mmCIF file of C-alpha atoms in Angstrom:
data_model
loop_
_atom_site.group_PDB
_atom_site.id
_atom_site.type_symbol
_atom_site.label_atom_id
_atom_site.label_comp_id
_atom_site.label_asym_id
_atom_site.label_seq_id
_atom_site.Cartn_x
_atom_site.Cartn_y
_atom_site.Cartn_z
ATOM 1 C CA MET A 1 -0.567 44.405 -43.243
ATOM 2 C CA VAL A 2 -0.596 40.658 -43.736
ATOM 3 C CA THR A 3 -0.677 38.560 -40.486
ATOM 4 C CA VAL A 4 0.530 35.523 -40.446
ATOM 5 C CA THR A 5 -0.081 33.153 -37.847
ATOM 6 C CA VAL A 6 2.545 29.287 -37.332
ATOM 7 C CA SER A 7 1.061 26.591 -35.904
ATOM 8 C CA VAL A 8 3.139 24.811 -33.295
ATOM 9 C CA LYS A 9 2.573 20.801 -33.959
ATOM 10 C CA GLU A 10 2.787 19.551 -30.594
ATOM 11 C CA LYS A 11 4.739 16.957 -29.123
ATOM 12 C CA ALA A 12 3.495 13.508 -28.317
ATOM 13 C CA PRO A 13 2.358 13.062 -25.137
ATOM 14 C CA VAL A 14 4.647 10.209 -23.269
ATOM 15 C CA LYS A 15 2.472 7.680 -22.318
ATOM 16 C CA ILE A 16 2.364 5.238 -19.057
ATOM 17 C CA GLY A 17 -0.812 3.290 -18.172
ATOM 18 C CA ALA A 18 -2.087 0.867 -15.296
ATOM 19 C CA ALA A 19 -4.965 -1.749 -14.426
ATOM 20 C CA ILE A 20 -6.155 -0.264 -11.114
ATOM 21 C CA ALA A 21 -9.408 -1.827 -9.087
ATOM 22 C CA LEU A 22 -11.916 1.340 -10.115
ATOM 23 C CA THR A 23 -15.041 -1.635 -9.571
ATOM 24 C CA GLY A 24 -15.130 -4.846 -7.191
ATOM 25 C CA LYS A 25 -14.141 -4.844 -3.958
ATOM 26 C CA TYR A 26 -10.574 -3.109 -3.635
ATOM 27 C CA ALA A 27 -12.271 0.283 -5.456
ATOM 28 C CA THR A 28 -12.381 2.496 -2.922
ATOM 29 C CA SER A 29 -8.464 1.605 -2.417
ATOM 30 C CA GLY A 30 -7.895 1.591 -6.072
ATOM 31 C CA GLN A 31 -10.464 5.778 -6.929
ATOM 32 C CA TYR A 32 -6.841 7.138 -3.781
ATOM 33 C CA TYR A 33 -4.127 5.165 -6.269
ATOM 34 C CA LYS A 34 -6.310 6.920 -9.861
ATOM 35 C CA MET A 35 -6.959 10.630 -7.604
ATOM 36 C CA ALA A 36 -3.457 10.571 -6.190
ATOM 37 C CA TRP A 37 -1.934 9.670 -10.188
ATOM 38 C CA ASP A 38 -3.644 11.866 -11.738
ATOM 39 C CA LEU A 39 -2.812 15.262 -9.495
ATOM 40 C CA ALA A 40 1.105 14.136 -10.255
ATOM 41 C CA VAL A 41 0.245 13.872 -14.013
ATOM 42 C CA ASP A 42 -1.754 16.885 -14.071
ATOM 43 C CA GLU A 43 1.019 19.173 -11.749
ATOM 44 C CA ILE A 44 3.997 17.849 -14.228
ATOM 45 C CA ASN A 45 1.687 18.796 -16.832
ATOM 46 C CA SER A 46 1.997 22.396 -15.871
ATOM 47 C CA GLU A 47 5.004 22.331 -15.689
ATOM 48 C CA GLY A 48 6.159 21.822 -19.216
ATOM 49 C CA GLY A 49 6.263 18.105 -18.961
ATOM 50 C CA ILE A 50 8.724 15.342 -19.911
ATOM 51 C CA ASN A 51 11.209 17.655 -22.231
ATOM 52 C CA GLY A 52 8.363 19.508 -22.917
ATOM 53 C CA ARG A 53 6.312 16.273 -23.712
ATOM 54 C CA LYS A 54 2.634 16.089 -21.457
ATOM 55 C CA ILE A 55 1.912 12.957 -19.730
ATOM 56 C CA GLN A 56 -0.841 10.710 -20.767
ATOM 57 C CA LEU A 57 -2.789 7.844 -18.265
ATOM 58 C CA ILE A 58 -3.918 6.004 -19.891
ATOM 59 C CA LEU A 59 -6.370 3.875 -17.072
ATOM 60 C CA ILE A 60 -7.633 0.208 -16.840
ATOM 61 C CA ASP A 61 -10.112 -1.390 -15.194
ATOM 62 C CA ASP A 62 -9.928 -4.547 -13.224
ATOM 63 C CA GLN A 63 -12.237 -4.809 -12.262
ATOM 64 C CA SER A 64 -10.619 -5.316 -8.905
ATOM 65 C CA ASN A 65 -9.679 -9.089 -10.458
ATOM 66 C CA PRO A 66 -6.785 -11.010 -10.974
ATOM 67 C CA THR A 67 -7.767 -12.989 -14.402
ATOM 68 C CA ASN A 68 -8.657 -9.563 -15.989
ATOM 69 C CA THR A 69 -4.741 -7.826 -14.821
ATOM 70 C CA ALA A 70 -2.624 -9.889 -17.627
ATOM 71 C CA ASN A 71 -4.731 -8.845 -20.743
ATOM 72 C CA ALA A 72 -5.588 -5.292 -19.337
ATOM 73 C CA TYR A 73 -1.593 -5.140 -19.143
ATOM 74 C CA THR A 74 -1.027 -6.702 -22.512
ATOM 75 C CA LYS A 75 -3.036 -3.933 -23.936
ATOM 76 C CA LEU A 76 -1.950 -1.614 -22.612
ATOM 77 C CA ILE A 77 1.577 -2.237 -23.932
ATOM 78 C CA GLN A 78 0.614 -3.343 -27.661
ATOM 79 C CA GLU A 79 -2.238 -0.967 -28.231
ATOM 80 C CA ASN A 80 -2.123 1.612 -26.054
ATOM 81 C CA GLY A 81 1.253 2.124 -26.732
ATOM 82 C CA VAL A 82 2.928 2.634 -23.134
ATOM 83 C CA ILE A 83 6.944 3.196 -22.803
ATOM 84 C CA ALA A 84 6.563 2.300 -19.096
ATOM 85 C CA THR A 85 3.449 1.363 -15.682
ATOM 86 C CA PHE A 86 1.804 1.355 -12.865
ATOM 87 C CA GLY A 87 1.386 -1.564 -10.563
ATOM 88 C CA PRO A 88 -1.638 -2.678 -9.349
ATOM 89 C CA PHE A 89 -3.307 -2.724 -6.842
ATOM 90 C CA THR A 90 -3.020 -5.741 -3.985
ATOM 91 C CA THR A 91 -0.129 -8.719 -5.069
ATOM 92 C CA ASP A 92 -2.562 -10.667 -6.954
ATOM 93 C CA CYS A 93 -2.629 -8.564 -9.187
ATOM 94 C CA THR A 94 0.461 -7.767 -9.141
ATOM 95 C CA VAL A 95 1.975 -11.556 -10.049
ATOM 96 C CA PRO A 96 0.554 -11.289 -13.421
ATOM 97 C CA ALA A 97 0.811 -8.023 -14.361
ATOM 98 C CA ALA A 98 3.957 -7.998 -13.791
ATOM 99 C CA ASN A 99 4.784 -11.104 -15.373
ATOM 100 C CA ILE A 100 2.990 -9.135 -18.718
ATOM 101 C CA VAL A 101 5.777 -6.361 -18.463
ATOM 102 C CA GLU A 102 8.688 -8.453 -18.099
ATOM 103 C CA LYS A 103 7.343 -10.363 -20.869
ATOM 104 C CA PHE A 104 7.297 -7.705 -23.013
ATOM 105 C CA LYS A 105 9.834 -5.315 -21.732
ATOM 106 C CA VAL A 106 8.645 -2.179 -20.368
ATOM 107 C CA PRO A 107 8.544 -1.038 -16.882
ATOM 108 C CA MET A 108 6.306 -0.716 -13.578
ATOM 109 C CA LEU A 109 6.711 1.602 -10.848
ATOM 110 C CA SER A 110 4.541 -0.714 -8.188
ATOM 111 C CA ALA A 111 2.828 1.261 -5.475
ATOM 112 C CA GLY A 112 0.004 -1.979 -4.534
ATOM 113 C CA SER A 113 1.888 -5.038 -3.160
ATOM 114 C CA ALA A 114 3.736 -5.926 -0.251
ATOM 115 C CA THR A 115 4.664 -9.785 -1.484
ATOM 116 C CA ALA A 116 8.402 -9.661 -0.737
ATOM 117 C CA ALA A 117 8.328 -12.918 -3.226
ATOM 118 C CA LEU A 118 7.853 -9.700 -6.389
ATOM 119 C CA TYR A 119 12.194 -9.919 -5.535
ATOM 120 C CA GLN A 120 12.831 -12.757 -6.038
ATOM 121 C CA ARG A 121 11.763 -13.970 -9.037
ATOM 122 C CA GLY A 122 14.955 -11.853 -11.402
ATOM 123 C CA TYR A 123 12.624 -9.392 -12.845
ATOM 124 C CA LYS A 124 14.766 -6.316 -14.774
ATOM 125 C CA TYR A 125 12.007 -4.323 -14.679
ATOM 126 C CA TYR A 126 9.781 -4.641 -11.744
ATOM 127 C CA PHE A 127 10.264 -2.248 -8.523
ATOM 128 C CA GLY A 128 7.922 -1.585 -5.504
ATOM 129 C CA VAL A 129 7.603 1.502 -3.193
ATOM 130 C CA PHE A 130 5.200 -1.284 -1.047
ATOM 131 C CA PRO A 131 7.618 -2.041 1.586
ATOM 132 C CA PRO A 132 7.247 -5.898 2.185
ATOM 133 C CA THR A 133 6.339 -7.614 4.403
ATOM 134 C CA ASP A 134 9.690 -7.653 6.145
ATOM 135 C CA ALA A 135 9.111 -4.777 6.823
ATOM 136 C CA TYR A 136 5.773 -5.424 8.941
ATOM 137 C CA ILE A 137 7.532 -7.264 11.647
ATOM 138 C CA PRO A 138 9.921 -4.951 13.305
ATOM 139 C CA PRO A 139 8.105 -2.011 13.535
ATOM 140 C CA ILE A 140 5.010 -4.590 15.184
ATOM 141 C CA MET A 141 8.262 -6.997 17.221
ATOM 142 C CA GLU A 142 9.135 -3.925 19.262
ATOM 143 C CA THR A 143 5.956 -2.721 20.905
ATOM 144 C CA PHE A 144 5.444 -6.392 21.426
ATOM 145 C CA ASN A 145 8.233 -7.325 22.882
ATOM 146 C CA SER A 146 8.177 -3.840 25.060
ATOM 147 C CA LEU A 147 4.991 -5.622 26.043
ATOM 148 C CA LYS A 148 6.528 -9.411 27.027
ATOM 149 C CA ASP A 149 5.552 -8.923 31.088
ATOM 150 C CA GLU A 150 2.150 -8.399 30.124
ATOM 151 C CA VAL A 151 1.656 -10.433 26.234
ATOM 152 C CA LYS A 152 2.446 -14.302 25.692
ATOM 153 C CA THR A 153 -0.281 -15.333 23.298
ATOM 154 C CA ILE A 154 -0.714 -14.672 20.371
ATOM 155 C CA ALA A 155 -3.656 -15.734 18.204
ATOM 156 C CA ILE A 156 -3.064 -15.455 13.819
ATOM 157 C CA SER A 157 -5.525 -15.176 11.290
ATOM 158 C CA TYR A 158 -4.542 -14.716 7.851
ATOM 159 C CA GLU A 159 -6.432 -14.049 3.838
ATOM 160 C CA SER A 160 -6.366 -15.997 1.494
ATOM 161 C CA THR A 161 -3.671 -14.499 -1.065
ATOM 162 C CA ASP A 162 -0.462 -14.523 -1.359
ATOM 163 C CA TRP A 163 0.976 -11.429 0.513
ATOM 164 C CA GLY A 164 -1.844 -12.831 3.611
ATOM 165 C CA LYS A 165 -0.295 -16.321 3.636
ATOM 166 C CA GLU A 166 3.599 -14.464 3.846
ATOM 167 C CA LEU A 167 2.648 -11.769 6.109
ATOM 168 C CA GLY A 168 1.230 -14.829 8.366
ATOM 169 C CA SER A 169 3.498 -16.773 8.056
ATOM 170 C CA LYS A 170 6.583 -13.974 8.648
ATOM 171 C CA LEU A 171 4.053 -13.309 12.465
ATOM 172 C CA LYS A 172 4.371 -16.851 13.381
ATOM 173 C CA ASP A 173 8.032 -17.015 12.582
ATOM 174 C CA ALA A 174 8.241 -13.880 14.311
ATOM 175 C CA PHE A 175 7.193 -14.690 17.336
ATOM 176 C CA THR A 176 8.029 -18.057 17.795
ATOM 177 C CA ASN A 177 11.560 -17.444 18.019
ATOM 178 C CA ALA A 178 10.768 -14.351 20.095
ATOM 179 C CA GLY A 179 9.675 -16.160 23.139
ATOM 180 C CA PHE A 180 6.611 -15.419 22.505
ATOM 181 C CA LYS A 181 3.549 -18.650 21.929
ATOM 182 C CA VAL A 182 1.314 -18.732 19.042
ATOM 183 C CA VAL A 183 -1.712 -20.707 20.129
ATOM 184 C CA VAL A 184 -3.060 -20.114 16.260
ATOM 185 C CA CYS A 185 -2.403 -19.874 12.654
ATOM 186 C CA GLU A 186 -5.545 -19.791 10.470
ATOM 187 C CA GLU A 187 -5.729 -19.079 6.278
ATOM 188 C CA ARG A 188 -9.404 -17.565 6.255
ATOM 189 C CA GLU A 189 -11.285 -17.540 3.435
ATOM 190 C CA ASN A 190 -10.287 -13.261 1.757
ATOM 191 C CA GLY A 191 -13.662 -11.620 1.373
ATOM 192 C CA GLY A 192 -15.812 -14.019 3.133
ATOM 193 C CA MET A 193 -19.206 -12.552 4.279
ATOM 194 C CA ASP A 194 -19.064 -14.230 8.357
ATOM 195 C CA TYR A 195 -16.004 -14.449 10.276
ATOM 196 C CA THR A 196 -18.241 -15.362 13.553
ATOM 197 C CA PRO A 197 -17.324 -19.214 13.819
ATOM 198 C CA LEU A 198 -13.242 -18.310 13.223
ATOM 199 C CA LEU A 199 -13.190 -15.927 15.625
ATOM 200 C CA THR A 200 -16.115 -17.612 18.518
ATOM 201 C CA LYS A 201 -12.471 -20.695 18.240
ATOM 202 C CA ILE A 202 -10.098 -18.318 18.426
ATOM 203 C CA LYS A 203 -11.196 -16.378 21.245
ATOM 204 C CA SER A 204 -11.846 -19.642 23.144
ATOM 205 C CA LEU A 205 -7.896 -19.760 23.004
ATOM 206 C CA ALA A 206 -8.124 -16.703 25.545
ATOM 207 C CA PRO A 207 -4.728 -15.275 23.410
ATOM 208 C CA ASP A 208 -3.589 -11.962 25.147
ATOM 209 C CA ALA A 209 -2.828 -10.276 21.151
ATOM 210 C CA TYR A 210 -4.881 -11.284 18.115
ATOM 211 C CA LEU A 211 -3.265 -9.588 14.434
ATOM 212 C CA ASP A 212 -5.198 -10.174 11.082
ATOM 213 C CA ALA A 213 -3.262 -10.040 8.000
ATOM 214 C CA GLY A 214 -6.269 -8.945 5.729
ATOM 215 C CA HIS A 215 -7.207 -5.732 3.775
ATOM 216 C CA THR A 216 -9.627 -3.324 5.339
ATOM 217 C CA THR A 217 -13.163 -4.239 3.629
ATOM 218 C CA ASP A 218 -12.549 -7.335 6.340
ATOM 219 C CA GLU A 219 -11.030 -5.948 8.485
ATOM 220 C CA ILE A 220 -14.556 -4.165 8.766
ATOM 221 C CA LEU A 221 -16.052 -7.310 9.060
ATOM 222 C CA LEU A 222 -13.412 -8.578 11.815
ATOM 223 C CA ALA A 223 -13.834 -5.972 14.056
ATOM 224 C CA ARG A 224 -17.301 -5.791 14.295
ATOM 225 C CA GLN A 225 -17.760 -9.483 14.283
ATOM 226 C CA SER A 226 -15.027 -9.390 17.323
ATOM 227 C CA LYS A 227 -17.478 -6.794 18.854
ATOM 228 C CA GLU A 228 -20.822 -8.980 18.676
ATOM 229 C CA ILE A 229 -19.518 -11.982 20.214
ATOM 230 C CA LYS A 230 -16.770 -9.989 22.488
ATOM 231 C CA PHE A 231 -13.942 -10.484 21.693
ATOM 232 C CA ASN A 232 -11.880 -7.880 23.427
ATOM 233 C CA PRO A 233 -7.990 -9.294 23.675
ATOM 234 C CA LYS A 234 -5.307 -6.875 25.101
ATOM 235 C CA ILE A 235 -4.386 -6.206 22.084
ATOM 236 C CA TRP A 236 -5.654 -6.126 18.364
ATOM 237 C CA TYR A 237 -4.241 -5.680 15.629
ATOM 238 C CA GLY A 238 -5.721 -5.937 11.804
ATOM 239 C CA GLY A 239 -3.451 -5.664 8.252
ATOM 240 C CA LEU A 240 -4.380 -3.212 6.747
ATOM 241 C CA THR A 241 -6.567 -0.660 9.520
ATOM 242 C CA ALA A 242 -4.534 1.690 8.895
ATOM 243 C CA ASP A 243 -7.157 3.492 6.680
ATOM 244 C CA TYR A 244 -9.235 6.244 7.093
ATOM 245 C CA ASN A 245 -12.198 3.624 5.149
ATOM 246 C CA PHE A 246 -11.512 1.540 8.621
ATOM 247 C CA LEU A 247 -11.997 4.153 11.352
ATOM 248 C CA LYS A 248 -14.960 6.108 9.604
ATOM 249 C CA ASN A 249 -16.928 2.225 9.237
ATOM 250 C CA ILE A 250 -15.669 1.579 12.676
ATOM 251 C CA GLY A 251 -16.066 4.509 14.446
ATOM 252 C CA ALA A 252 -14.051 6.338 16.897
ATOM 253 C CA LYS A 253 -14.948 4.632 19.645
ATOM 254 C CA ASP A 254 -14.607 0.943 18.561
ATOM 255 C CA ALA A 255 -12.170 1.812 16.780
ATOM 256 C CA GLU A 256 -10.069 3.140 19.553
ATOM 257 C CA GLY A 257 -7.072 0.585 20.543
ATOM 258 C CA VAL A 258 -7.035 -0.759 17.132
ATOM 259 C CA MET A 259 -3.769 -0.824 15.227
ATOM 260 C CA GLY A 260 -1.944 -1.679 11.977
ATOM 261 C CA SER A 261 0.652 -1.033 9.541
ATOM 262 C CA ILE A 262 1.157 2.552 7.308
ATOM 263 C CA ALA A 263 3.078 2.522 4.502
ATOM 264 C CA TYR A 264 2.944 6.267 5.009
ATOM 265 C CA SER A 265 1.108 8.810 7.095
ATOM 266 C CA SER A 266 0.199 12.852 5.944
ATOM 267 C CA ASN A 267 1.752 13.970 9.373
ATOM 268 C CA ALA A 268 5.153 12.298 8.162
ATOM 269 C CA ARG A 269 7.515 15.839 7.847
ATOM 270 C CA THR A 270 8.944 14.293 4.537
ATOM 271 C CA GLN A 271 9.984 16.163 1.860
ATOM 272 C CA GLY A 272 7.560 17.783 -0.157
ATOM 273 C CA ASN A 273 5.021 15.942 1.935
ATOM 274 C CA ARG A 274 2.829 18.816 3.179
ATOM 275 C CA GLN A 275 2.812 20.413 -0.340
ATOM 276 C CA PHE A 276 0.934 17.308 -1.828
ATOM 277 C CA VAL A 277 -1.830 16.437 1.773
ATOM 278 C CA ASP A 278 -1.998 20.536 1.061
ATOM 279 C CA ALA A 279 -3.254 20.139 -3.117
ATOM 280 C CA PHE A 280 -5.445 16.319 -2.700
ATOM 281 C CA LYS A 281 -6.908 17.785 -0.286
ATOM 282 C CA LYS A 282 -7.883 20.833 -1.649
ATOM 283 C CA ARG A 283 -8.608 19.249 -5.800
ATOM 284 C CA TYR A 284 -10.704 16.892 -4.023
ATOM 285 C CA ASN A 285 -12.303 18.951 -1.016
ATOM 286 C CA VAL A 286 -11.752 15.085 1.266
ATOM 287 C CA ASP A 287 -9.925 16.146 5.319
ATOM 288 C CA GLU A 288 -7.336 13.425 5.101
ATOM 289 C CA VAL A 289 -5.191 11.280 2.988
ATOM 290 C CA GLU A 290 -5.263 7.772 2.949
ATOM 291 C CA TYR A 291 -2.131 5.792 2.732
ATOM 292 C CA HIS A 292 -2.860 4.220 -0.953
ATOM 293 C CA ALA A 293 -2.765 7.301 -2.093
ATOM 294 C CA GLY A 294 0.226 8.944 -0.735
ATOM 295 C CA ILE A 295 2.055 5.772 -2.598
ATOM 296 C CA ALA A 296 0.535 6.087 -5.136
ATOM 297 C CA TYR A 297 1.643 9.941 -5.746
ATOM 298 C CA ALA A 298 5.772 8.625 -4.462
ATOM 299 C CA ALA A 299 5.784 5.905 -7.134
ATOM 300 C CA ALA A 300 4.911 8.681 -9.463
ATOM 301 C CA GLN A 301 7.685 10.934 -8.604
ATOM 302 C CA VAL A 302 9.950 8.193 -8.887
ATOM 303 C CA LEU A 303 8.533 7.478 -12.353
ATOM 304 C CA PHE A 304 8.454 10.912 -12.881
ATOM 305 C CA ASP A 305 12.124 11.511 -12.726
ATOM 306 C CA ALA A 306 13.806 8.847 -14.214
ATOM 307 C CA LEU A 307 11.991 9.943 -17.763
ATOM 308 C CA LYS A 308 13.007 13.486 -17.061
ATOM 309 C CA ARG A 309 16.897 11.418 -16.651
ATOM 310 C CA ALA A 310 15.832 9.328 -19.487
ATOM 311 C CA GLY A 311 16.439 12.310 -21.134
ATOM 312 C CA ASN A 312 14.885 12.458 -25.254
ATOM 313 C CA ASN A 313 15.431 8.066 -25.509
ATOM 314 C CA LEU A 314 12.344 7.348 -24.216
ATOM 315 C CA SER A 315 12.883 3.603 -24.766
ATOM 316 C CA PRO A 316 11.422 1.396 -21.848
ATOM 317 C CA GLU A 317 15.184 -0.058 -21.315
ATOM 318 C CA ALA A 318 16.792 3.856 -20.585
ATOM 319 C CA ILE A 319 13.149 4.390 -18.711
ATOM 320 C CA ARG A 320 13.924 1.573 -16.865
ATOM 321 C CA ASN A 321 17.930 2.323 -16.313
ATOM 322 C CA ALA A 322 16.994 5.254 -15.093
ATOM 323 C CA ILE A 323 14.108 4.026 -12.794
ATOM 324 C CA ALA A 324 17.081 1.791 -11.227
ATOM 325 C CA GLN A 325 19.392 4.240 -10.750
ATOM 326 C CA THR A 326 16.460 6.155 -7.679
ATOM 327 C CA ASP A 327 18.100 8.586 -5.368
ATOM 328 C CA MET A 328 15.875 10.764 -4.180
ATOM 329 C CA GLU A 329 13.183 11.942 -1.567
ATOM 330 C CA THR A 330 9.595 11.245 -1.749
ATOM 331 C CA VAL A 331 6.661 12.278 -0.009
ATOM 332 C CA ILE A 332 7.523 8.623 1.568
ATOM 333 C CA GLY A 333 11.144 9.252 2.448
ATOM 334 C CA HIS A 334 14.346 8.235 0.809
ATOM 335 C CA VAL A 335 13.747 5.655 -2.258
ATOM 336 C CA LYS A 336 16.902 3.486 -3.447
ATOM 337 C CA PHE A 337 16.713 0.521 -5.553
ATOM 338 C CA ASP A 338 18.088 -2.466 -4.172
ATOM 339 C CA ASN A 339 19.456 -5.402 -7.259
ATOM 340 C CA THR A 340 16.173 -7.325 -7.019
ATOM 341 C CA GLY A 341 14.001 -3.792 -7.613
ATOM 342 C CA LYS A 342 13.107 -3.021 -3.832
ATOM 343 C CA ASP A 343 13.263 0.117 -2.114
ATOM 344 C CA MET A 344 16.163 0.078 0.224
ATOM 345 C CA TYR A 345 14.475 2.367 2.330
ATOM 346 C CA SER A 346 11.185 1.284 2.732
ATOM 347 C CA PHE A 347 9.428 0.949 5.917
ATOM 348 C CA MET A 348 6.698 -0.170 7.383
ATOM 349 C CA PRO A 349 5.081 1.808 10.528
ATOM 350 C CA LEU A 350 2.537 0.865 12.687
ATOM 351 C CA VAL A 351 0.310 2.715 14.160
ATOM 352 C CA GLN A 352 -3.432 3.403 16.836
ATOM 353 C CA ILE A 353 -6.125 4.712 16.910
ATOM 354 C CA GLN A 354 -6.475 6.754 18.993
ATOM 355 C CA ASN A 355 -8.629 9.753 20.684
ATOM 356 C CA GLY A 356 -10.248 9.048 16.668
ATOM 357 C CA LYS A 357 -6.922 9.562 15.456
ATOM 358 C CA TYR A 358 -3.948 7.356 13.804
ATOM 359 C CA GLU A 359 -0.633 7.487 15.712
ATOM 360 C CA ILE A 360 2.607 5.977 15.190
ATOM 361 C CA ILE A 361 4.125 4.122 18.116
ATOM 362 C CA SER A 362 6.775 2.120 16.278
ATOM 363 C CA PRO A 363 9.725 2.750 15.285
ATOM 364 C CA SER A 364 10.437 3.908 18.783
ATOM 365 C CA THR A 365 12.246 7.006 16.075
ATOM 366 C CA VAL A 366 9.918 7.894 14.332
ATOM 367 C CA ALA A 367 6.866 7.820 16.623
ATOM 368 C CA THR A 368 4.135 10.081 18.005
ATOM 369 C CA ALA A 369 2.568 9.120 20.902
ATOM 370 C CA HIS A 370 2.911 5.547 22.986
ATOM 371 C CA VAL A 371 1.229 2.815 22.618
ATOM 372 C CA GLU A 372 -2.723 2.708 24.181
ATOM 373 C CA PHE A 373 -2.348 -0.536 26.077
ATOM 374 C CA PRO A 374 -4.523 -2.774 27.080
ATOM 375 C CA LYS A 375 -7.306 -1.872 24.008
ATOM 376 C CA PRO A 376 -10.067 -0.586 25.365
ATOM 377 C CA ALA A 377 -12.827 -3.457 24.948
ATOM 378 C CA TRP A 378 -15.426 -2.468 22.106
ATOM 379 C CA GLY A 379 -17.386 0.297 22.378
ATOM 380 C CA GLY A 380 -15.137 2.292 25.431
#
């Protein structure tokens, strides 16, 4: 008897790509994006991929440098042949990336930029699941308005990036319009080595609350130097302190009472979140799921759903149209885009570190704890 073996040619993979910070100052955050995307890709491929085609994820390290981003996305599209992309981390890197995908008409699902200005540029191929700066304000103001009898004066600093400037400006306007006195609103260096002069100046104004619009690395240094000069306002807020790297570096005792904003919580009771958290912890042997990982995973959920709905016509335009029609549940909640590419349901809860954990204190509809006020002095 003769046995004939028939070789079935495997279908060509569906190529998607991204430039992400795997080295440089944002590498810690960038690694979380990679980890979440790798998990999502392996999960969907184990289920048969997209209409029988496996996903191939192509990543380029942008080294945390916006000057590398445009070239990276050009290479992904023209040389690697990707038909859809994830966005990079930080607004400074996302702006040049969005310009490139718009030029080549290849869709981008962004999970790393919060600037609202990106949705005002008329892009047709850019979509974002990360809450824009507008979403930071209502939860912050809900908490501050509840403390108006105790909190009168506000000091604000912000990093010298598009996102930092935008959030700093929105914070100043929101507090001024609500009747608080903003004693200073000052731009600072992004990635600085010494913020003591700035903090000393702000301390001399004796504000009831201090808010900084900055990324985690800078917030760690600002917290340490606030402790060094004994700057202990009643409220200390750092834009991206809701990152377990902040808590690990500062320590639970010093971090007690610090506030921040968060785009994703591993404790959220959203569809599929428990399964994602368990899978992420098991795969990477970690105790916590950092919020960048959650928002990145949600971007993958949206993109893969759109790829499935695009059917056999996996052209960039068909994928773009499928993304635009998204109306689904994800680990960050419901996602549906308006005609600017912004998620209509995104919001940015205000959290506070209490007893070594991030507790949501606003909005009250999803709060897991009441605000701890005033913030204890550094070190308790």
